[in-house]
Short mmCIF file of C-alpha atoms in Angstrom, two decimals:
data_model
loop_
_atom_site.label_atom_id
_atom_site.label_comp_id
_atom_site.label_asym_id
_atom_site.label_seq_id
_atom_site.Cartn_x
_atom_site.Cartn_y
_atom_site.Cartn_z
CA MET A 1 119.01 -1.16 -129.89
CA HIS A 2 115.77 -0.18 -131.59
CA LEU A 3 115.84 3.41 -132.88
CA GLU A 4 112.97 4.61 -130.70
CA GLU A 5 114.63 3.04 -127.65
CA LEU A 6 117.93 4.72 -128.54
CA ALA A 7 116.08 8.02 -128.98
CA SER A 8 114.75 7.73 -125.41
CA ALA A 9 118.29 7.02 -124.20
CA VAL A 10 119.63 10.05 -126.08
CA HIS A 11 116.85 12.26 -124.69
CA HIS A 12 117.60 11.01 -121.18
CA ALA A 13 121.32 11.74 -121.59
CA LEU A 14 120.66 15.25 -122.88
CA ILE A 15 118.10 16.22 -120.24
CA ASN A 16 120.11 14.86 -117.33
CA SER A 17 123.33 16.50 -118.52
CA LEU A 18 121.44 19.80 -118.74
CA ILE A 19 120.00 19.36 -115.24
CA ASP A 20 123.34 18.35 -113.71
CA SER A 21 125.75 20.67 -115.51
CA GLY A 22 123.73 23.34 -117.32
CA ALA A 23 124.96 22.16 -120.73
CA ALA A 24 124.27 19.31 -123.13
CA PRO A 25 126.78 16.97 -124.76
CA GLN A 26 127.29 17.27 -128.49
CA VAL A 27 126.93 14.23 -130.71
CA ASP A 28 130.68 13.49 -130.60
CA ASP A 29 130.39 13.05 -126.81
CA LEU A 30 126.95 11.41 -126.84
CA ALA A 31 127.91 8.46 -129.02
CA PRO A 32 130.65 7.01 -126.76
CA GLN A 33 128.57 7.80 -123.68
CA LEU A 34 125.79 5.57 -125.02
CA THR A 35 128.24 3.07 -126.58
CA VAL A 36 126.83 3.59 -130.05
CA SER A 37 128.40 4.90 -133.23
CA LYS A 38 128.22 8.57 -134.17
CA ALA A 39 125.96 7.64 -137.10
CA GLU A 40 123.57 5.83 -134.73
CA ALA A 41 123.51 8.78 -132.33
CA GLU A 42 122.77 11.13 -135.23
CA SER A 43 119.95 8.85 -136.41
CA ALA A 44 118.44 9.02 -132.93
CA LEU A 45 118.79 12.82 -132.87
CA ARG A 46 117.08 13.11 -136.26
CA TRP A 47 114.30 10.75 -135.11
CA LEU A 48 113.76 12.96 -132.05
CA ASN A 49 113.75 16.07 -134.25
CA ASP A 50 111.23 14.56 -136.68
CA ASN A 51 108.99 13.54 -133.76
CA HIS A 52 109.28 16.87 -131.91
CA GLY A 53 111.37 15.41 -129.13
CA LEU A 54 113.93 18.17 -129.68
CA VAL A 55 114.93 20.77 -132.27
CA LEU A 56 118.18 20.39 -134.20
CA HIS A 57 120.17 23.24 -135.68
CA PRO A 58 119.10 23.80 -139.30
CA ASP A 59 122.63 23.28 -140.63
CA ARG A 60 124.02 20.50 -138.41
CA CYS A 61 123.03 17.48 -136.37
CA ASP A 62 123.37 19.05 -132.93
CA PRO A 63 120.53 19.87 -130.54
CA TRP A 64 119.42 23.53 -130.32
CA ILE A 65 116.35 23.10 -128.12
CA VAL A 66 115.62 20.14 -125.86
CA HIS A 67 112.38 21.27 -124.26
CA PRO A 68 112.14 22.74 -121.73
CA PHE A 69 115.82 23.79 -122.21
CA ALA A 70 117.30 26.05 -124.88
CA LEU A 71 120.95 25.37 -125.57
CA SER A 72 121.69 28.92 -126.67
CA PRO A 73 120.59 32.23 -125.14
CA THR A 74 116.97 33.36 -125.08
CA HIS A 75 115.01 36.12 -123.37
CA THR A 76 114.35 33.93 -120.33
CA TRP A 77 116.95 32.70 -117.81
CA VAL A 78 116.25 30.25 -115.00
CA GLN A 79 118.54 30.11 -111.95
CA SER A 80 118.52 27.46 -109.24
CA GLY A 81 121.43 27.07 -106.85
CA ASP A 82 124.72 27.23 -108.73
CA HIS A 83 123.24 26.44 -112.12
CA GLY A 84 121.33 28.40 -114.71
CA TRP A 85 119.60 27.57 -117.96
CA TRP A 86 117.94 29.32 -120.85
CA ALA A 87 114.29 28.59 -121.47
CA PRO A 88 112.55 29.15 -124.82
CA CYS A 89 109.52 30.59 -122.99
CA MET A 90 107.73 31.00 -119.65
CA TRP A 91 106.02 27.57 -119.87
CA CYS A 92 109.43 25.99 -120.42
CA ALA A 93 110.97 28.10 -117.64
CA LEU A 94 108.43 26.77 -115.16
CA GLY A 95 109.13 23.28 -116.51
CA ILE A 96 112.85 23.70 -115.82
CA ILE A 97 112.09 24.75 -112.24
CA HIS A 98 110.05 21.56 -111.71
CA LEU A 99 112.81 19.39 -113.22
CA VAL A 100 115.57 20.87 -111.05
CA GLY A 101 113.81 20.47 -107.72
CA GLY A 102 110.91 22.90 -107.63
CA SER A 103 112.62 26.09 -106.49
CA GLY A 104 114.48 28.81 -108.32
CA CYS A 105 114.14 32.17 -110.00
CA ILE A 106 113.05 33.07 -113.53
CA HIS A 107 114.70 36.23 -114.90
CA THR A 108 112.95 37.85 -117.82
CA ARG A 109 111.11 41.04 -118.83
CA LEU A 110 107.39 41.63 -118.80
CA GLY A 111 106.19 41.30 -122.38
CA GLY A 112 109.86 41.24 -123.38
CA GLU A 113 109.86 45.02 -123.02
CA CYS A 114 111.42 47.41 -120.52
CA GLU A 115 110.42 46.06 -117.11
CA SER A 116 112.78 43.35 -115.81
CA ILE A 117 111.27 40.87 -113.41
CA ASP A 118 112.63 38.13 -111.16
CA ILE A 119 109.93 35.49 -110.63
CA ASN A 120 110.66 33.39 -107.54
CA ILE A 121 109.31 29.86 -107.41
CA GLU A 122 109.32 27.86 -104.15
CA ASN A 123 108.33 24.21 -103.90
CA GLY A 124 106.80 24.38 -107.34
CA LYS A 125 104.63 27.43 -106.68
CA PRO A 126 105.17 31.04 -107.76
CA VAL A 127 105.82 33.18 -104.69
CA SER A 128 103.84 35.99 -106.27
CA GLU A 129 100.64 34.82 -107.89
CA GLN A 130 99.83 38.19 -109.41
CA LEU A 131 101.21 37.42 -112.85
CA TRP A 132 99.75 36.14 -116.08
CA VAL A 133 101.30 34.25 -118.98
CA HIS A 134 100.26 35.03 -122.53
CA PHE A 135 100.12 32.25 -125.13
CA ALA A 136 99.84 34.14 -128.41
CA LEU A 137 99.21 31.19 -130.71
CA PRO A 138 96.88 28.18 -130.39
CA ILE A 139 98.63 25.06 -129.14
CA HIS A 140 97.93 23.03 -132.28
CA SER A 141 100.15 25.45 -134.27
CA ALA A 142 103.14 25.25 -131.91
CA TRP A 143 105.17 22.93 -134.11
CA ASN A 144 104.61 24.98 -137.29
CA ASN A 145 107.53 27.03 -135.96
CA VAL A 146 108.34 26.33 -132.34
CA HIS A 147 110.90 29.17 -132.07
CA HIS A 148 108.16 31.58 -133.18
CA TYR A 149 105.62 30.02 -130.81
CA CYS A 150 107.86 30.10 -127.74
CA ALA A 151 109.24 33.61 -128.35
CA MET A 152 105.79 35.03 -127.63
CA VAL A 153 104.97 33.05 -124.43
CA LEU A 154 105.73 35.83 -121.94
CA PRO A 155 104.68 37.09 -118.51
CA PHE A 156 102.51 40.16 -117.93
CA ARG A 157 100.98 41.88 -114.90
CA THR A 158 97.42 41.99 -116.26
CA PRO A 159 95.36 40.72 -119.22
CA THR A 160 94.79 44.37 -120.22
CA GLN A 161 98.55 44.82 -120.64
CA VAL A 162 98.57 41.78 -122.95
CA ARG A 163 95.91 43.34 -125.18
CA GLN A 164 97.86 46.61 -125.33
CA TRP A 165 101.07 44.70 -126.12
CA SER A 166 99.34 42.81 -128.93
CA GLU A 167 98.13 46.09 -130.48
CA ARG A 168 101.49 47.80 -129.98
CA HIS A 169 103.45 45.06 -131.72
CA ARG A 170 100.74 43.83 -134.11
CA LEU A 171 101.21 40.34 -132.71
CA PRO A 172 98.42 37.82 -132.08
CA LEU A 173 96.26 38.08 -128.97
CA GLY A 174 95.78 34.53 -127.69
CA GLU A 175 94.94 33.19 -124.26
CA VAL A 176 96.08 34.73 -120.97
CA VAL A 177 96.56 32.25 -118.14
CA PRO A 178 97.36 32.86 -114.44
CA ILE A 179 100.95 31.88 -113.65
CA VAL A 180 99.84 29.38 -110.99
CA GLN A 181 97.88 27.48 -113.65
CA VAL A 182 100.84 27.58 -116.06
CA SER A 183 103.10 26.25 -113.32
CA GLU A 184 100.76 23.30 -112.85
CA LEU A 185 100.69 22.77 -116.63
CA ALA A 186 104.49 22.79 -116.62
CA ARG A 187 104.62 20.28 -113.74
CA LEU A 188 102.38 17.81 -115.53
CA TRP A 189 103.91 18.40 -118.97
CA TYR A 190 107.60 18.30 -118.05
CA GLY A 191 107.58 16.34 -114.79
CA GLN A 192 108.62 13.07 -116.49
CA HIS A 193 111.05 14.55 -118.99
CA ALA A 194 114.11 13.32 -117.10
CA ALA A 195 112.87 9.71 -117.03
CA LYS A 196 114.95 6.99 -118.65
CA ASN A 197 111.95 5.62 -120.52
CA TRP A 198 110.69 9.07 -121.58
CA LYS A 199 108.32 9.07 -124.50
CA LYS A 200 106.79 12.03 -126.30
CA TRP A 201 103.22 12.75 -125.23
CA THR A 202 100.66 11.42 -127.66
CA GLY A 203 97.95 13.78 -128.85
CA ALA A 204 95.50 12.09 -126.49
CA GLN A 205 97.86 12.40 -123.50
CA ALA A 206 98.57 16.04 -124.31
CA ALA A 207 94.86 16.80 -124.57
CA GLU A 208 94.28 15.14 -121.20
CA ILE A 209 96.96 17.29 -119.54
CA PHE A 210 95.35 20.50 -120.77
CA GLN A 211 91.98 19.19 -119.56
CA ARG A 212 93.36 18.38 -116.08
CA VAL A 213 94.82 21.85 -115.71
CA GLY A 214 91.54 23.46 -116.71
CA LEU A 215 92.60 24.69 -120.16
CA THR A 216 89.50 23.59 -122.05
CA ALA A 217 88.80 26.37 -124.58
CA PRO A 218 89.10 25.57 -128.32
CA PHE A 219 92.44 27.44 -128.26
CA TRP A 220 93.91 24.47 -126.35
CA ARG A 221 92.47 21.76 -128.59
CA ILE A 222 94.86 19.09 -129.89
CA GLU A 223 94.00 16.30 -132.31
CA LYS A 224 93.90 13.25 -130.07
CA ASP A 225 94.45 10.65 -132.77
CA LYS A 226 97.46 12.28 -134.47
CA GLY A 227 100.18 10.23 -132.76
CA ALA A 228 102.93 12.11 -130.92
CA PHE A 229 102.26 15.79 -130.26
CA MET B 1 113.10 39.32 -162.24
CA ASN B 2 116.50 40.61 -161.13
CA GLY B 3 115.47 42.84 -158.23
CA GLY B 4 118.35 45.32 -158.26
CA ASP B 5 117.16 48.76 -157.21
CA PHE B 6 113.59 47.51 -156.62
CA ASP B 7 114.89 45.20 -153.87
CA ARG B 8 117.04 48.01 -152.44
CA ARG B 9 113.96 50.22 -152.17
CA THR B 10 111.94 47.37 -150.68
CA ARG B 11 114.60 46.87 -148.01
CA LEU B 12 114.72 50.61 -147.32
CA SER B 13 110.92 50.65 -146.93
CA ILE B 14 111.13 47.74 -144.49
CA THR B 15 113.67 49.60 -142.33
CA ARG B 16 111.65 52.81 -142.39
CA PHE B 17 108.45 50.98 -141.47
CA PHE B 18 110.11 49.15 -138.57
CA GLU B 19 111.66 52.38 -137.26
CA SER B 20 108.41 54.29 -137.54
CA LYS B 21 105.92 51.73 -136.26
CA GLY B 22 107.97 49.51 -133.94
CA TYR B 23 106.74 46.31 -135.60
CA ALA B 24 107.36 44.37 -138.80
CA PRO B 25 105.65 45.37 -142.05
CA THR B 26 103.57 42.91 -144.02
CA ILE B 27 103.74 42.39 -147.78
CA ASP B 28 100.63 44.59 -148.05
CA ASP B 29 102.27 47.39 -146.03
CA ILE B 30 105.31 47.54 -148.30
CA ALA B 31 103.24 47.22 -151.48
CA LEU B 32 101.20 50.23 -150.37
CA MET B 33 104.31 52.28 -149.51
CA GLY B 34 105.88 51.74 -152.92
CA ASN B 35 102.74 51.53 -155.04
CA SER B 36 103.73 48.01 -156.09
CA SER B 37 101.76 44.80 -156.37
CA CYS B 38 101.76 42.27 -153.55
CA SER B 39 103.22 39.61 -155.84
CA GLU B 40 106.14 41.92 -156.73
CA ILE B 41 106.81 42.56 -153.03
CA ARG B 42 106.45 38.86 -152.18
CA ASP B 43 109.09 38.03 -154.80
CA SER B 44 111.28 40.87 -153.53
CA PHE B 45 111.02 39.53 -149.96
CA ARG B 46 112.25 36.14 -151.18
CA ARG B 47 115.17 37.65 -153.08
CA LEU B 48 116.10 39.79 -150.05
CA GLU B 49 116.13 36.66 -147.89
CA CYS B 50 118.45 34.93 -150.37
CA GLN B 51 120.71 37.98 -150.17
CA HIS B 52 120.67 37.75 -146.31
CA GLN B 53 119.00 41.14 -146.11
CA ILE B 54 115.98 39.86 -144.15
CA SER B 55 114.83 36.62 -142.51
CA LEU B 56 111.36 35.30 -143.23
CA CYS B 57 109.16 32.94 -141.23
CA PRO B 58 108.98 29.49 -142.85
CA SER B 59 105.72 30.47 -144.59
CA ALA B 60 107.85 33.10 -146.41
CA THR B 61 105.02 35.61 -146.07
CA HIS B 62 106.06 37.31 -142.83
CA ILE B 63 109.28 39.00 -141.80
CA ARG B 64 111.02 37.39 -138.85
CA ALA B 65 113.95 39.84 -138.79
CA ALA B 66 115.28 42.76 -140.79
CA HIS B 67 118.54 43.62 -139.07
CA PRO B 68 118.84 45.30 -136.73
CA TYR B 69 115.13 44.76 -135.93
CA SER B 70 113.37 41.62 -134.74
CA ALA B 71 109.65 41.09 -135.29
CA LEU B 72 109.49 38.84 -132.23
CA PRO B 73 110.58 39.29 -128.60
CA THR B 74 114.28 38.85 -127.92
CA ALA B 75 116.74 39.44 -125.08
CA TYR B 76 117.25 43.05 -126.24
CA TRP B 77 114.75 45.92 -125.93
CA VAL B 78 115.62 49.41 -127.17
CA GLU B 79 113.63 52.54 -126.33
CA SER B 80 113.84 56.03 -127.78
CA GLY B 81 111.22 58.62 -126.88
CA HIS B 82 107.85 56.87 -126.91
CA LYS B 83 109.01 54.13 -129.29
CA GLY B 84 110.44 50.68 -128.57
CA TRP B 85 111.84 47.81 -130.63
CA TRP B 86 113.28 44.35 -130.19
CA ALA B 87 116.80 43.90 -131.53
CA ASN B 88 118.17 40.55 -132.66
CA CYS B 89 121.32 40.84 -130.54
CA ALA B 90 123.53 43.23 -128.59
CA PHE B 91 125.14 44.68 -131.73
CA CYS B 92 121.75 45.01 -133.41
CA ALA B 93 120.54 46.87 -130.30
CA LEU B 94 123.24 49.46 -130.88
CA GLY B 95 122.15 49.62 -134.52
CA VAL B 96 118.54 50.26 -133.50
CA ALA B 97 119.80 53.12 -131.33
CA VAL B 98 121.80 54.59 -134.25
CA ILE B 99 118.77 54.51 -136.57
CA ALA B 100 116.60 56.01 -133.80
CA GLY B 101 118.81 59.09 -133.73
CA LYS B 102 121.48 58.08 -131.22
CA SER B 103 119.41 58.92 -128.16
CA ALA B 104 118.13 55.72 -126.63
CA ARG B 105 118.41 53.21 -123.87
CA VAL B 106 119.17 49.53 -124.32
CA LEU B 107 117.77 47.01 -121.84
CA ALA B 108 119.56 43.70 -121.55
CA ARG B 109 120.94 41.11 -119.16
CA LEU B 110 124.66 40.38 -119.08
CA GLY B 111 125.32 37.23 -121.07
CA ALA B 112 121.51 36.90 -121.31
CA MET B 113 121.61 35.52 -117.77
CA ASN B 114 120.42 36.92 -114.45
CA GLU B 115 121.94 40.42 -114.16
CA ALA B 116 119.78 43.14 -115.77
CA VAL B 117 121.55 46.23 -117.09
CA THR B 118 120.46 49.41 -118.86
CA PHE B 119 122.76 51.24 -121.24
CA HIS B 120 122.12 54.90 -122.00
CA ILE B 121 123.07 56.26 -125.40
CA ASN B 122 123.44 59.95 -126.05
CA ASP B 123 124.88 60.80 -129.47
CA GLN B 124 128.52 59.70 -129.35
CA HIS B 125 128.49 58.13 -125.91
CA ILE B 126 127.19 54.95 -124.39
CA THR B 127 127.17 54.61 -120.61
CA PRO B 128 128.30 52.68 -118.82
CA ASP B 129 130.92 51.77 -121.42
CA SER B 130 133.27 49.61 -119.38
CA PHE B 131 131.71 46.40 -120.70
CA ARG B 132 132.66 44.03 -123.49
CA LEU B 133 130.56 42.96 -126.47
CA HIS B 134 131.16 39.39 -127.63
CA ILE B 135 130.92 38.33 -131.29
CA PRO B 136 130.85 34.52 -131.23
CA LEU B 137 131.66 33.64 -134.84
CA PRO B 138 133.83 34.95 -137.70
CA ILE B 139 131.87 37.31 -139.90
CA ARG B 140 132.02 35.02 -142.93
CA GLU B 141 130.10 32.37 -140.91
CA TRP B 142 127.35 34.66 -139.60
CA HIS B 143 124.80 33.83 -142.29
CA ASP B 144 125.32 30.07 -142.08
CA ASP B 145 122.68 30.42 -139.35
CA ILE B 146 122.06 34.06 -138.56
CA GLY B 147 119.50 33.19 -135.87
CA TYR B 148 122.15 31.23 -133.96
CA THR B 149 124.79 33.90 -134.53
CA CYS B 150 122.61 36.65 -133.11
CA ALA B 151 121.44 34.45 -130.23
CA ASN B 152 125.04 34.41 -129.00
CA VAL B 153 126.03 38.10 -129.36
CA HIS B 154 125.92 39.54 -125.84
CA ILE B 155 127.39 42.05 -123.42
CA PHE B 156 129.57 41.04 -120.47
CA ARG B 157 131.51 42.76 -117.66
CA ASN B 158 134.86 41.49 -118.90
CA SER B 159 136.62 38.98 -121.13
CA GLY B 160 136.98 36.50 -118.28
CA ASP B 161 133.20 36.32 -117.92
CA ILE B 162 132.93 35.55 -121.63
CA ASP B 163 135.51 32.77 -121.30
CA HIS B 164 133.55 31.23 -118.40
CA TRP B 165 130.21 31.60 -120.22
CA ALA B 166 131.44 29.98 -123.41
CA LYS B 167 133.16 27.13 -121.53
CA THR B 168 130.30 26.25 -119.16
CA LYS B 169 127.60 26.54 -121.79
CA ARG B 170 129.68 24.95 -124.58
CA LEU B 171 129.10 27.92 -126.86
CA PRO B 172 131.52 29.42 -129.38
CA ARG B 173 134.18 31.77 -127.99
CA GLY B 174 134.89 34.41 -130.63
CA ARG B 175 136.26 37.92 -130.22
CA ASP B 176 135.20 40.67 -127.86
CA VAL B 177 135.43 44.44 -128.24
CA SER B 178 134.86 47.27 -125.82
CA LEU B 179 131.31 48.56 -125.75
CA ALA B 180 132.64 51.97 -126.76
CA ASP B 181 134.28 50.45 -129.86
CA ALA B 182 131.11 48.46 -130.62
CA TRP B 183 129.09 51.70 -130.46
CA ARG B 184 131.56 53.38 -132.82
CA LEU B 185 131.30 50.42 -135.20
CA ALA B 186 127.48 50.43 -135.04
CA ASN B 187 127.49 54.12 -135.92
CA THR B 188 129.28 53.59 -139.23
CA TRP B 189 127.52 50.27 -139.92
CA TYR B 190 123.97 51.60 -139.51
CA GLU B 191 124.24 55.39 -139.99
CA LYS B 192 122.72 55.53 -143.49
CA TYR B 193 119.96 52.94 -143.03
CA LEU B 194 117.13 55.51 -143.44
CA ASP B 195 118.76 57.51 -146.25
CA ASP B 196 117.24 57.57 -149.74
CA ASP B 197 120.60 56.54 -151.19
CA TRP B 198 121.18 53.69 -148.67
CA GLN B 199 122.97 50.72 -150.20
CA PRO B 200 123.46 47.26 -148.70
CA HIS B 201 126.99 46.65 -147.47
CA THR B 202 129.36 44.81 -149.77
CA PRO B 203 132.35 42.81 -148.50
CA GLU B 204 134.53 45.76 -149.45
CA THR B 205 132.46 48.38 -147.56
CA LEU B 206 132.31 46.07 -144.55
CA ARG B 207 136.08 45.56 -144.68
CA ASN B 208 136.54 49.35 -144.65
CA ILE B 209 134.05 49.89 -141.80
CA LEU B 210 135.69 47.18 -139.68
CA GLY B 211 139.19 48.36 -140.59
CA ASP B 212 138.38 51.91 -139.49
CA CYS B 213 137.58 50.45 -136.07
CA GLY B 214 140.82 48.48 -135.98
CA LEU B 215 139.07 45.16 -136.62
CA GLN B 216 141.19 43.29 -139.12
CA GLY B 217 142.37 39.74 -139.65
CA ALA B 218 140.77 36.45 -140.52
CA PHE B 219 138.01 36.65 -137.88
CA TRP B 220 136.76 39.99 -139.21
CA GLU B 221 137.13 39.14 -142.91
CA PRO B 222 133.67 39.36 -144.58
CA GLY B 223 134.65 36.87 -147.25
#
């Protein structure tokens, strides 16, 4: 099997295991599941890591983040039915909801501070539309350090609260987007992530998604001819 | 340059800045505090990272974490008076409360899942204290990947919940201690972090701190 084809198969196995059971197989379980050797499975994992299809642990060849899922705890928990998952950020959390059927609850804290919030989503739409999501860093910088990027994608009640938060923590003030718009972004971005023939969005495809959702400011600009985003 | 006491004072300045401001200092901030050059502080930051005293962003110019503080949002928020901080993990959250003067509240969710809880700390007491704090990995392995270690240190209702959490999420199952014992441990671990004569813990001092709390054996051996 060609490496890129195997990488798609690995991605499919990881995402569907996460959806079905709330956890992902480690490489020792992946290899026999895909009837490949452990070395081949690890090659596919490294290919995915190098092409931003997932994030490996820094010290071992095991997945740490398979967007939109985090495989270890974060500040954002998504619950749907009997299963729950950690999300690296609010964009990912909304992506998880779309992947698991469109309804669930996101448990987090506004701005990551003192006020806990349970954000109910029904049929792909936030029940309460009176929330905003802050993206602190421009999208083109996301893969400079994706943990850093995602940690700051948080919900707030108002854009004014985002500005105050940015000053209070001396963290970047980026773009503030209504949660309904972020949910639509998540639907388009992550809607195909469970597909068997999944491929990473190219720069051009990613740029088109942002355009379709109405995110057209320079903050959302991606180089279209840079290959996979 | 062998940093020695210069690095100790840099680390102390970082802690004091975090405690005072509620956010991470830059190289410029610390240079100004100690009347040093930015290049000296930049080199000190790098040495401190090698010593596992702080974690830097990949650019190596910004602090990601200086335990017990996180520069970025986490699952743990600690408030004392009008100040607030993110802590890297549940144990770090107790450490933030110690440094803040032992009067604080810690906001978390059990196992970092759906149930929100608030813990109130008043000097020697944490309430409610009938919970368990889970340490996922032996101490000697913490710095293999400190980000992963801290990501998995959480509070639970009981040991059975930890067993279930670790099994269903395929995460490491380490040791758990009562929240009261964890608070006692955090007190001795972090009590001198603002003092002029603060020194980083050595394996021997850690062994003594852990031993005083009854935490001995291979899992708790600092190495």
